[in-house]
Amino acid sequence: MTTYFVRRLLLMIPTFLGVTMIAFAITRVVPGGPLEREIMQLRLGGVTSGESGSGSSSVFDPTADMSSEALEQLRKNFDLDKPGYVAYFLWLKKIAVLDLGESYLKREPVWNLIVHRLPISLTFGLSGFLLAYLISIPLGILKALRHGTAFDFISSTLVFIGYSIPGWALGALLLVFLASGRFYDVFPLGNIKSSSYDDIPSLAKSIDDVDNVSDEFGTFEWERLSFVSKVIDRVYHMFLPVVCYMMSMFAALTILTKNSLIDNLGQDYVRTAFAKGISPARVILLHTLRNSLIPLATGLGHAISVVMAGSYLIEWVFNIDGIGYLGFTSIQQRDYTVVLGVLVVNTILTLLGNILSDFLYAMIDPRIRFE
Amino acid sequence: MASIHHSADNAPPRPLLQVRDLEVAFRVEHGLARAVDGVSFDLAAGEVLGIVGESGSGKSVTALSILRLIPDPPGKISKGQILLDDLDLLSLTYDQMRQIRGNEIAMIFQEPMTALNPVFSIGMQVREAVLTHAKISKAEATDRAVGMLEKVGIPSARRRLHDYPHQFSGGMRQRVMIAMALVCHPRILIADEPTTALDVTTQSQILDLMLELKHHESDASIILITHDLGVVAETCDRAVVMYGGKIQEVGTVQQIFADAKHPYTEGLLASLPAMAGPRDEQLYTIPGNVPSIMDMPSGCRFCTRCEHVTDRCRQEEPALHEIGDGQFVRCHLLEPGSKPDSG
């Protein structure tokens, strides 16, 4: 078993190389990269200082009146003077010592950018993930036991409607209906905590004395909120995004639990358990459920990658400053060191997730022994 | 354990289990299918009773009904009584019935490969049977489980408690099933085709084990469901022959094998390969197929395949009647006063 997991860990390396190689290649070919941007900036700078007032974005060759030395220097900065494989190798060498480089735009080490945002993303991703499991497994059990009833039918319909709406689209809908004030104004429009007194949910307000959190000028101090109010405020802000995270996994998990349980309830060992005189609750929740969880465990690793990938758009919709948002905006801005840095982190998390689901698989099913 | 004292006096001991007019129906697409139709038989204390029949004869459904394990829906026990002593099992509440299952009446099944839960150790599964019915500590329950596993012939049982079903062979798994069934010392053991899925040498080992445990250990009465007449001859005291959801013949093993009366029983016996006799002889088969449960003939259930069929057989259902000394037959031709008229 240990050898199996060591081998799996080693197999991460070629996968990782493949993923990053493709992404790296794309950053070199797609136009509008950092070099062009830099040239444009120099160019515009030159224009504004030279011919003041007439700066425009008319079409022209950006490199036209640049000295070839300056151009060469810039290319060098981005390793564009070297062949692709050399540049990739240089990049990889830095990754090996966890040096993800520096953001072109934010002028900050990518590593710091990610480390600051990872906890935010994981909080949302994991809450959605755990809640999805906590709700859909019992729901799946209930549906299996009530198979064919109105409850089963209605919940299936709702689950599939939810499933057919992507998380980010649902997010936008929820914001319009529940947060914009156009229909209702129950939830905040974004962020992860209140930044002003007006944002605080009324429940938290009622717990904390108003004067406690806002000084005489009415400015708001988050630190002075009591713990309970902070929790309420967090939940209030996290509610809608977490719903969106859940939606993506919810349907598959619920239906998988239901079908797997129904399958298992027809098995011979269930009849044996009943013949022993065991209570139905124990037969279902212990004997049958453990067998039904086997396919769910396999989906776990995949679900982690869904959480990471889904977060790009959901974080963007809800204005959550996590790594999904970071990744999305840096793609828009062609901030390639950040794009690749986020990709590195996501790839490693996904690959580890896959190994984790193998491990859980072996934990739940004794017949699985990896050799 | 307080239940073995039955046959003290000379009067015929009252049966331990009496099945009376049992009827089990399954809801199918076009109505009800009566898988078991008016079945009655007795099981005496200490007796080994065989229930024989082809697939679809209703023998397994009869067995499952005794423990009320018929999946409902689609199945339902629609009529009858199942008396354990004076207790009608069909009138018990669900929780009362749970006290009977595994405790008073235990059951083992055909497929040892799938009848044990694959994700729990055999120790846990045997111990669970104990703990369901006895208020004892886990350690005591484990000891009992180990004791029982040793008795059924699992080598180094204590060490193997933590092993999972897939780590045992088919025969060993059936031994575990037997241990699990007998660990609470039930009064009745129902074995539904216990050896069908096993190879021939293992089959006889398992049958020997069941009889040996019965003689030296549990003294539980056994109901053995099988399609294999050889198994019945080897192990049973009496046998019930079923066809089309009805009992066709009942008798002691001697009566059935030496002096079978019902044409169906005769046919079954004739289709057994004989040890002696010419090897190139074609094996006898009963012509035709078992009619579908939805499409049973009116009159005698066996009339579509019987060699002695008469017009009366096709119209009027014969009753089960005694033809002497505990042997019962359901056949017009054997009714007192009826001569085998030309067919």
XYZ file of C-alpha atoms in Angstrom:
714
model
C 0.000 0.000 0.000
C 2.785 2.454 0.930
C 4.621 1.616 -2.272
C 1.442 2.289 -4.194
C 1.056 5.758 -2.754
C 4.753 6.542 -3.172
C 4.372 5.552 -6.800
C 1.262 7.701 -7.127
C 3.145 10.656 -5.644
C 5.990 10.121 -8.105
C 3.508 9.877 -10.965
C 2.356 13.369 -10.077
C 5.618 14.663 -11.548
C 5.038 13.761 -15.217
C 1.412 14.911 -14.980
C 2.522 18.157 -13.464
C 5.134 18.645 -16.190
C 2.562 17.988 -18.878
C 0.045 20.454 -17.476
C 2.554 23.225 -16.948
C 4.287 22.660 -20.280
C 1.063 23.198 -22.194
C 0.118 26.246 -20.141
C 3.606 27.675 -20.507
C 3.529 27.185 -24.249
C 0.214 29.028 -24.451
C 1.596 32.027 -22.590
C 4.367 32.275 -25.178
C 2.162 32.145 -28.258
C -0.949 34.081 -27.338
C -0.652 37.733 -28.382
C -1.069 40.605 -25.948
C 1.462 39.273 -23.488
C 3.571 41.213 -21.038
C 6.153 42.211 -23.627
C 3.601 43.950 -25.810
C 2.134 45.625 -22.788
C 5.491 46.863 -21.591
C 6.346 48.212 -25.032
C 2.980 49.870 -25.228
C 3.524 51.533 -21.910
C 6.977 52.764 -22.871
C 5.593 53.912 -26.130
C 2.671 55.746 -24.610
C 4.980 57.221 -21.997
C 7.227 58.447 -24.775
C 4.301 59.812 -26.674
C 2.866 61.701 -23.744
C 6.206 63.244 -22.833
C 7.218 63.982 -26.413
C 4.146 65.096 -28.225
C 1.981 66.149 -25.330
C -1.759 65.922 -25.754
C -1.891 63.967 -28.960
C -1.545 60.503 -27.440
C -3.998 58.163 -29.096
C -4.524 54.490 -29.509
C -4.289 54.525 -33.255
C -2.871 51.480 -34.955
C 0.859 51.482 -35.346
C 3.776 49.208 -34.963
C 4.666 49.475 -31.310
C 8.295 48.564 -31.876
C 8.760 51.015 -34.704
C 10.716 53.712 -33.027
C 12.260 51.721 -30.194
C 15.920 51.106 -30.105
C 16.702 47.492 -30.767
C 18.818 47.401 -27.590
C 15.857 48.434 -25.449
C 13.688 45.846 -27.170
C 16.300 43.202 -26.646
C 16.546 44.133 -22.977
C 12.803 43.740 -22.565
C 12.738 40.397 -24.332
C 15.496 39.291 -22.041
C 13.488 40.289 -18.981
C 10.729 37.926 -20.049
C 13.071 35.185 -21.240
C 11.625 35.686 -24.703
C 15.108 35.845 -26.202
C 15.639 32.186 -25.463
C 14.025 29.179 -27.123
C 10.804 27.991 -25.451
C 12.202 24.864 -23.867
C 15.066 26.784 -22.275
C 12.666 29.342 -20.872
C 10.412 26.572 -19.575
C 13.357 24.890 -17.968
C 14.440 28.120 -16.283
C 10.883 28.649 -15.032
C 10.729 25.074 -13.753
C 14.019 25.495 -11.916
C 12.574 28.384 -9.980
C 9.318 26.482 -9.281
C 11.346 23.667 -7.783
C 12.428 26.013 -4.999
C 8.915 27.461 -4.739
C 9.912 30.679 -6.447
C 6.855 31.490 -8.537
C 8.335 34.753 -9.758
C 6.901 38.231 -9.463
C 3.643 39.580 -10.776
C 4.233 41.858 -13.763
C 1.448 44.155 -12.716
C 1.278 43.975 -8.955
C 5.074 43.948 -8.589
C 4.753 41.481 -5.760
C 5.975 37.881 -5.396
C 3.299 35.545 -6.798
C 3.819 33.250 -3.854
C 2.692 35.980 -1.453
C -0.325 36.790 -3.606
C -1.416 33.168 -3.531
C -0.651 32.474 0.102
C -2.749 35.431 1.187
C -5.708 34.327 -0.890
C -5.602 30.573 -0.535
C -7.281 30.498 2.909
C -10.161 32.579 1.557
C -10.699 30.284 -1.396
C -10.372 27.155 0.678
C -12.872 28.463 3.231
C -15.480 28.907 0.537
C -14.575 25.820 -1.418
C -14.449 23.506 1.572
C -17.620 24.878 3.191
C -19.482 24.343 -0.039
C -17.901 20.967 -0.443
C -18.681 19.772 3.097
C -22.194 21.190 3.058
C -22.850 19.507 -0.266
C -21.859 16.145 1.225
C -23.695 16.804 4.486
C -26.933 17.650 2.725
C -26.881 15.452 -0.331
C -25.989 12.194 1.405
C -28.935 12.295 3.835
C -31.143 13.585 1.036
C -30.000 10.728 -1.178
C -30.764 8.227 1.591
C -34.206 9.690 2.100
C -34.899 9.628 -1.621
C -33.813 6.003 -1.841
C -36.158 5.040 0.976
C -39.011 7.061 -0.521
C -38.242 5.956 -4.060
C -41.101 6.732 -6.407
C -43.021 8.997 -4.035
C -43.941 12.627 -4.622
C -41.083 13.700 -2.373
C -38.631 11.783 -4.542
C -40.017 13.252 -7.718
C -40.122 16.857 -6.547
C -36.661 16.784 -5.016
C -35.261 15.194 -8.184
C -36.784 17.954 -10.258
C -35.298 20.653 -8.041
C -31.933 18.946 -7.950
C -31.779 18.722 -11.724
C -32.857 22.310 -12.213
C -30.058 23.311 -9.875
C -27.669 21.039 -11.704
C -28.390 22.541 -15.080
C -27.524 26.060 -13.917
C -23.761 26.681 -13.673
C -22.614 27.978 -10.288
C -21.550 31.379 -11.575
C -24.813 31.899 -13.460
C -26.765 30.963 -10.360
C -24.578 33.431 -8.480
C -25.496 36.230 -10.829
C -29.196 35.349 -10.558
C -29.081 35.183 -6.778
C -27.321 38.537 -6.630
C -29.924 40.166 -8.821
C -32.836 38.719 -6.902
C -31.621 38.672 -3.345
C -28.881 41.251 -3.046
C -29.327 43.996 -5.574
C -32.288 45.634 -3.896
C -34.172 45.485 -7.140
C -36.283 42.632 -5.851
C -35.015 41.892 -2.396
C -32.050 43.110 -0.448
C -31.402 40.266 1.923
C -27.793 39.474 1.226
C -24.661 41.510 0.528
C -23.422 41.952 -3.015
C -20.035 40.490 -2.362
C -16.905 40.521 -0.255
C -16.218 38.219 2.626
C -16.953 40.492 5.559
C -18.543 43.834 6.250
C -16.398 46.764 5.393
C -18.774 49.402 6.651
C -21.320 49.686 9.383
C -24.193 49.640 6.919
C -23.209 46.211 5.673
C -23.551 44.477 8.999
C -26.539 42.140 9.138
C -29.206 43.312 11.539
C -28.884 40.200 13.664
C -25.246 41.019 14.339
C -26.190 44.617 14.978
C -28.666 43.574 17.609
C -26.010 41.544 19.413
C -23.414 44.270 19.398
C -23.982 47.705 20.760
C -23.949 50.071 17.850
C -21.566 52.454 19.558
C -19.189 49.631 20.169
C -18.405 49.129 16.547
C -18.631 52.609 15.188
C -16.824 55.476 16.762
C -18.254 58.961 17.098
C -17.662 59.665 13.424
C -19.612 56.611 12.456
C -16.663 54.777 10.988
C -16.780 51.074 11.334
C -14.319 48.888 13.192
C -14.585 45.190 12.424
C -12.179 44.309 15.239
C -14.572 45.602 17.810
C -17.379 43.275 16.819
C -17.978 40.421 19.231
C -17.091 36.913 18.124
C -20.723 35.918 17.612
C -21.353 38.948 15.460
C -18.269 38.197 13.414
C -19.521 34.674 12.820
C -22.961 35.952 11.837
C -21.389 38.491 9.534
C -19.218 35.841 7.881
C -22.105 33.446 7.381
C -24.190 36.294 5.999
C -21.508 37.062 3.439
C -20.677 33.487 2.626
C -24.202 32.226 2.203
C -24.853 32.945 -1.467
C -21.409 31.980 -2.793
C -21.447 28.753 -0.819
C -24.855 27.907 -2.278
C -23.288 28.317 -5.719
C -20.334 26.113 -4.840
C -22.676 23.422 -3.558
C -24.909 23.482 -6.591
C -22.212 22.131 -8.869
C -21.738 18.980 -6.786
C -25.148 18.655 -5.254
C -27.057 16.878 -7.979
C -24.410 14.303 -8.783
C -23.885 13.488 -5.121
C -27.564 13.202 -4.284
C -28.458 11.009 -7.217
C -25.338 8.902 -6.807
C -26.133 8.313 -3.138
C -29.712 7.418 -3.948
C -28.955 5.014 -6.778
C -26.063 3.417 -5.007
C -28.171 2.866 -1.898
C -31.056 1.390 -3.875
C -28.587 -0.929 -5.603
C -27.163 -2.056 -2.321
C -30.524 -2.502 -0.608
C -31.212 -5.265 -3.121
C -28.035 -7.119 -2.237
C -27.982 -10.470 -0.491
C -26.039 -9.202 2.501
C -28.901 -6.830 3.337
C -31.278 -9.780 3.528
C -28.742 -11.575 5.723
C -28.604 -8.566 8.024
C -32.394 -8.454 8.295
C -32.458 -12.192 8.921
C -30.168 -11.635 11.917
C -32.805 -9.398 13.469
C -30.854 -6.147 13.147
C -32.901 -2.954 13.221
C -33.680 -1.393 9.837
C -31.852 1.805 10.824
C -28.686 -0.133 11.481
C -29.051 -2.177 8.311
C -29.423 0.957 6.221
C -27.079 3.388 7.935
C -24.311 0.953 8.737
C -24.410 -2.077 6.469
C -25.787 -0.541 3.311
C -24.524 3.013 3.527
C -20.897 2.039 3.891
C -21.135 0.062 0.671
C -22.971 2.912 -1.010
C -20.270 5.411 -0.097
C -17.672 3.644 -2.208
C -18.578 5.421 -5.467
C -18.874 8.723 -3.579
C -15.315 8.422 -2.312
C -14.007 8.037 -5.836
C -15.685 11.272 -6.825
C -14.001 13.155 -4.026
C -10.740 13.918 -5.806
C -12.590 15.109 -8.831
C -14.851 17.233 -6.643
C -11.817 19.033 -5.247
C -10.747 20.060 -8.723
C -14.302 21.211 -9.439
C -14.163 23.372 -6.339
C -10.918 24.929 -7.525
C -11.951 25.427 -11.121
C -15.450 26.592 -10.272
C -14.034 29.155 -7.952
C -12.585 31.180 -10.867
C -15.984 32.399 -11.920
C -17.873 32.223 -8.642
C -15.231 34.314 -6.867
C -15.341 36.749 -9.736
C -19.133 37.064 -9.591
C -19.152 37.579 -5.834
C -16.109 39.779 -5.761
C -14.251 37.464 -3.422
C -10.550 38.146 -3.421
C -9.425 34.508 -3.493
C -7.085 32.681 -5.846
C -9.867 32.025 -8.302
C -10.426 35.737 -8.641
C -6.677 36.271 -8.785
C -6.341 33.666 -11.492
C -9.242 35.019 -13.515
C -8.129 38.634 -13.443
C -4.535 37.740 -14.191
C -5.660 35.814 -17.264
C -7.582 38.868 -18.413
C -4.550 41.040 -17.813
C -2.062 38.534 -19.251
C -0.166 38.536 -15.974
C 1.472 35.249 -16.838
C 3.611 34.651 -13.765
C 0.451 34.834 -11.668
C -1.523 32.675 -14.113
C 1.148 30.000 -14.024
C 1.557 30.307 -10.248
C -2.174 29.775 -9.665
C -2.074 26.904 -12.120
C 0.796 25.273 -10.225
C -1.119 25.446 -6.948
C -4.365 24.187 -8.496
C -2.640 21.338 -10.289
C -0.923 20.151 -7.145
C -4.154 20.368 -5.134
C -6.075 18.427 -7.766
C -3.450 15.714 -8.053
C -3.293 15.393 -4.274
C -7.094 15.235 -4.252
C -6.988 12.281 -6.606
C -4.571 10.454 -4.362
C -6.739 11.328 -1.383
C -9.778 9.750 -3.021
C -7.779 6.598 -3.738
C -6.842 6.530 -0.098
C -10.453 6.991 1.052
C -11.511 4.309 -1.386
C -9.153 1.867 0.292
C -10.331 2.990 3.736
C -13.993 2.308 2.994
C -13.667 -0.856 0.953
C -11.403 -3.527 2.421
C -11.376 -5.359 -0.883
C -9.345 -2.531 -2.366
C -5.704 -2.998 -1.567
C -3.332 -1.115 -3.786
C -0.213 -2.993 -4.628
C -31.504 -23.154 25.248
C -34.630 -23.460 27.328
C -36.468 -24.776 24.365
C -35.174 -28.241 23.618
C -37.434 -30.120 26.024
C -40.266 -31.260 23.878
C -40.466 -34.963 23.419
C -40.787 -36.190 26.996
C -44.088 -38.027 26.880
C -45.261 -40.691 24.507
C -47.986 -38.685 22.850
C -46.895 -37.457 19.445
C -45.057 -34.213 20.227
C -46.793 -31.217 18.879
C -44.896 -29.720 16.011
C -42.450 -26.935 16.719
C -43.480 -25.046 13.640
C -46.783 -25.288 11.823
C -47.296 -23.590 8.507
C -50.983 -23.368 7.705
C -52.486 -22.485 4.363
C -49.718 -20.030 3.519
C -50.335 -17.829 0.543
C -47.758 -15.362 -0.812
C -48.575 -13.092 -3.709
C -46.360 -10.770 -5.724
C -47.700 -7.700 -7.395
C -46.684 -7.859 -11.049
C -47.555 -5.746 -14.015
C -50.827 -7.504 -14.757
C -52.225 -8.388 -11.388
C -51.109 -10.708 -8.659
C -48.819 -13.696 -8.976
C -49.397 -16.308 -6.302
C -45.942 -17.759 -5.751
C -47.041 -19.817 -2.790
C -50.606 -21.052 -2.793
C -52.048 -22.722 0.260
C -48.966 -24.421 1.624
C -49.253 -26.289 4.936
C -46.652 -28.417 6.659
C -45.293 -29.196 10.115
C -41.792 -29.243 11.440
C -41.200 -31.379 14.512
C -38.571 -30.520 17.078
C -35.228 -31.936 16.063
C -36.427 -32.823 12.613
C -34.661 -32.178 9.315
C -37.260 -31.332 6.711
C -36.408 -30.959 3.070
C -38.388 -28.756 0.729
C -37.697 -29.843 -2.837
C -38.689 -28.333 -6.122
C -37.533 -26.739 -9.329
C -36.845 -23.027 -9.578
C -40.116 -21.198 -9.419
C -41.828 -23.870 -7.365
C -42.208 -21.476 -4.430
C -39.830 -23.221 -2.069
C -37.582 -20.236 -1.390
C -40.538 -17.898 -1.022
C -42.021 -20.309 1.537
C -38.745 -20.246 3.467
C -38.450 -16.468 3.375
C -42.067 -16.116 4.508
C -41.342 -17.935 7.724
C -38.984 -15.114 8.737
C -41.208 -12.566 7.002
C -38.342 -11.575 4.728
C -40.456 -11.307 1.586
C -39.670 -7.904 0.078
C -42.859 -5.875 0.463
C -43.597 -4.371 -2.030
C -43.941 -6.240 -4.350
C -44.518 -9.355 -2.246
C -47.096 -9.915 0.436
C -48.104 -12.789 2.646
C -51.779 -12.649 1.852
C -53.124 -15.565 3.877
C -52.267 -18.223 6.382
C -50.642 -18.801 9.720
C -47.114 -19.622 10.742
C -47.169 -20.964 14.281
C -44.025 -21.228 16.335
C -45.359 -23.091 19.347
C -48.540 -21.093 19.828
C -47.204 -17.864 18.471
C -48.498 -16.817 15.062
C -45.464 -15.151 13.486
C -47.667 -13.379 10.976
C -49.489 -11.547 13.749
C -46.348 -10.163 15.423
C -45.324 -6.539 15.276
C -42.136 -5.723 13.416
C -40.102 -5.398 16.610
C -41.456 -8.657 17.996
C -40.521 -10.302 14.726
C -36.976 -8.974 15.059
C -36.713 -10.867 18.351
C -37.496 -14.069 16.452
C -35.105 -13.495 13.563
C -31.655 -14.861 14.190
C -32.658 -15.745 17.716
C -35.415 -18.363 17.479
C -35.242 -18.941 13.750
C -32.056 -18.318 11.804
C -31.406 -18.545 8.124
C -28.500 -19.213 5.799
C -28.542 -18.426 2.133
C -27.419 -19.788 -1.151
C -24.652 -17.406 -2.146
C -21.928 -17.246 0.479
C -20.107 -14.882 -1.871
C -22.696 -12.158 -1.546
C -24.606 -13.014 1.604
C -21.897 -11.592 3.834
C -21.324 -7.856 3.883
C -18.087 -7.260 1.961
C -16.969 -4.225 3.948
C -17.174 -5.609 7.475
C -14.913 -8.174 9.095
C -16.425 -11.570 9.737
C -15.754 -11.083 13.449
C -17.918 -7.988 13.443
C -20.686 -9.746 11.534
C -20.847 -12.792 13.778
C -20.522 -10.690 16.915
C -23.307 -8.433 15.689
C -25.650 -11.421 15.572
C -24.818 -12.160 19.212
C -25.132 -8.581 20.396
C -28.483 -8.144 18.679
C -30.079 -10.757 20.888
C -27.957 -11.101 24.020
C -27.270 -8.380 26.538
C -23.606 -9.118 27.033
C -20.365 -7.202 26.705
C -18.494 -6.882 23.452
C -15.668 -9.017 24.784
C -18.061 -11.811 25.743
C -19.744 -11.576 22.385
C -16.364 -11.843 20.697
C -15.574 -14.944 22.736
C -18.860 -16.522 21.710
C -18.208 -15.650 18.084
C -14.748 -17.211 18.266
C -16.188 -20.320 19.913
C -18.792 -20.707 17.204
C -16.319 -20.066 14.395
C -14.070 -22.757 15.825
C -16.988 -25.176 15.934
C -17.785 -24.629 12.272
C -14.168 -25.355 11.471
C -12.548 -21.996 10.787
C -8.887 -22.579 11.596
C -7.295 -20.107 14.033
C -10.623 -18.361 14.357
C -9.506 -15.664 16.793
C -6.752 -14.515 14.494
C -9.105 -14.417 11.525
C -11.788 -12.321 13.223
C -10.452 -9.216 11.533
C -10.437 -10.762 8.083
C -13.004 -9.752 5.518
C -15.280 -12.113 3.551
C -13.224 -11.802 0.367
C -10.271 -13.320 2.199
C -12.162 -16.609 2.645
C -13.021 -19.333 0.154
C -16.655 -20.085 -0.720
C -16.844 -23.051 1.617
C -15.261 -21.098 4.446
C -17.705 -18.266 3.927
C -20.607 -20.679 4.147
C -19.095 -21.911 7.410
C -19.033 -18.325 8.633
C -22.694 -17.996 7.617
C -23.527 -21.126 9.586
C -21.634 -19.820 12.593
C -23.513 -16.541 12.343
C -26.834 -18.379 12.121
C -26.183 -20.745 15.004
C -24.393 -18.404 17.379
C -27.631 -17.479 19.139
C -28.709 -21.142 19.364
C -31.887 -20.829 17.319
C -34.556 -23.528 17.528
C -34.977 -23.622 13.786
C -32.368 -23.232 11.089
C -33.636 -22.503 7.600
C -31.033 -23.287 4.966
C -31.955 -21.989 1.525
C -29.891 -23.925 -1.006
C -26.858 -23.793 1.303
C -24.639 -25.888 -0.931
C -25.792 -24.974 -4.417
C -23.035 -22.458 -5.026
C -20.281 -24.714 -3.717
C -18.246 -27.388 -5.455
C -19.196 -30.989 -4.791
C -16.603 -31.874 -2.154
C -17.309 -28.685 -0.242
C -21.050 -29.399 -0.524
C -20.814 -32.613 1.412
C -18.494 -31.050 3.975
C -21.025 -28.292 4.633
C -23.935 -30.762 4.886
C -21.939 -32.968 7.231
C -21.088 -29.939 9.310
C -24.741 -28.927 9.585
C -25.790 -32.399 10.698
C -22.882 -32.741 13.068
C -23.647 -29.421 14.708
C -27.268 -30.456 14.976
C -26.402 -33.697 16.718
C -23.714 -32.444 19.042
C -24.397 -28.805 19.498
C -27.637 -27.062 18.762
C -30.343 -29.649 18.191
C -32.067 -27.068 16.049
C -34.670 -28.327 13.643
C -33.602 -27.737 10.088
C -35.600 -26.777 7.038
C -33.453 -27.496 4.033
C -34.521 -25.895 0.791
C -32.977 -27.574 -2.212
C -33.519 -28.694 -5.764
C -31.079 -31.526 -5.238
C -32.769 -34.822 -4.332
C -29.379 -36.274 -3.471
C -28.982 -33.709 -0.718
C -32.442 -34.593 0.604
C -31.685 -38.307 0.658
C -28.469 -37.722 2.543
C -29.691 -35.316 5.174
C -33.438 -35.166 5.672
C -35.958 -37.044 7.761
C -38.954 -35.947 5.767
C -39.443 -34.105 2.525
C -42.006 -31.787 0.987
C -42.140 -31.761 -2.803
C -43.387 -28.488 -4.272
C -44.500 -27.641 -7.765
C -46.198 -24.477 -9.017
C -46.518 -22.933 -5.578
C -48.286 -25.958 -4.122
C -47.217 -28.978 -2.176
C -47.516 -32.081 -4.364
C -46.239 -34.757 -2.050
C -45.129 -35.074 1.557
C -43.535 -38.066 3.177
C -40.567 -39.495 4.970
C -37.388 -39.741 2.966
C -37.923 -43.509 2.726
C -41.436 -43.038 1.381
C -40.345 -40.441 -1.114
C -37.346 -42.329 -2.436
C -38.584 -45.896 -2.260
C -42.262 -45.393 -2.870
C -42.960 -42.056 -4.505
C -46.560 -41.776 -5.609
C -46.971 -38.459 -7.310
C -46.083 -38.468 -11.018
C -43.988 -35.324 -10.493
C -41.925 -36.898 -7.714
C -41.525 -40.006 -9.841
C -40.335 -37.842 -12.682
C -37.824 -36.050 -10.474
C -36.437 -39.342 -9.221
C -36.272 -40.767 -12.705
C -34.213 -37.810 -13.863
C -31.483 -38.538 -11.335
C -28.407 -40.076 -12.935
C -28.003 -43.628 -11.711
C -24.655 -44.939 -10.569
C -25.313 -48.378 -11.983
C -26.731 -49.074 -15.407
C -25.543 -48.421 -18.913
C -23.617 -45.191 -19.390
C -24.890 -44.394 -22.820
C -28.490 -44.343 -21.660
C -30.208 -40.984 -22.083
C -31.074 -39.298 -18.827
C -34.804 -39.018 -18.283
C -36.266 -35.523 -18.306
C -39.735 -34.372 -17.409
C -41.182 -33.086 -20.694
C -41.980 -29.392 -21.023
C -41.197 -26.465 -18.790
C -42.488 -25.151 -15.512
C -45.418 -22.930 -16.500
C -45.059 -19.244 -15.690
C -46.484 -18.253 -12.365
C -48.916 -15.951 -14.183
C -50.024 -18.740 -16.433
C -50.726 -21.703 -14.180
C -53.121 -24.238 -15.635
C -56.479 -24.619 -13.997
C -56.891 -28.015 -12.450
C -53.739 -29.800 -11.429
C -50.643 -27.604 -11.660
C -48.672 -30.454 -13.144
C -51.231 -31.407 -15.790
C -49.303 -29.790 -18.630
C -46.337 -32.099 -18.106
C -47.852 -35.205 -16.543
C -47.685 -38.458 -18.449
C -50.853 -39.797 -16.836
C -52.965 -36.704 -17.335
C -56.735 -37.086 -17.590
C -59.506 -34.653 -18.471
C -60.376 -34.373 -14.824
C -56.791 -33.281 -14.039
C -57.168 -30.383 -16.466
C -60.428 -29.192 -14.952
C -60.439 -29.949 -11.294
C -57.681 -29.254 -8.860
C -56.861 -32.330 -6.760
C -56.661 -31.994 -2.988
C -53.727 -33.033 -0.864
C -54.796 -36.263 0.776
C -53.161 -38.862 2.956
C -52.429 -42.177 1.338
C -51.075 -43.776 4.460
C -48.720 -43.247 7.357
C -47.973 -39.599 6.959
C -47.564 -39.686 3.204
C -49.656 -37.082 1.428
C -50.176 -36.682 -2.293
C -52.002 -34.168 -4.457
C -53.169 -36.284 -7.391
C -56.546 -37.453 -8.682
C -55.148 -40.782 -9.748
C -54.235 -41.658 -6.209
C -57.484 -40.663 -4.603
C -59.200 -43.507 -2.794
C -61.647 -45.232 -5.125
C -60.285 -43.673 -8.277
C -58.959 -46.061 -10.820
C -56.333 -44.920 -13.233
C -58.782 -44.475 -16.076
C -57.449 -44.391 -19.544
C -55.650 -41.207 -20.482
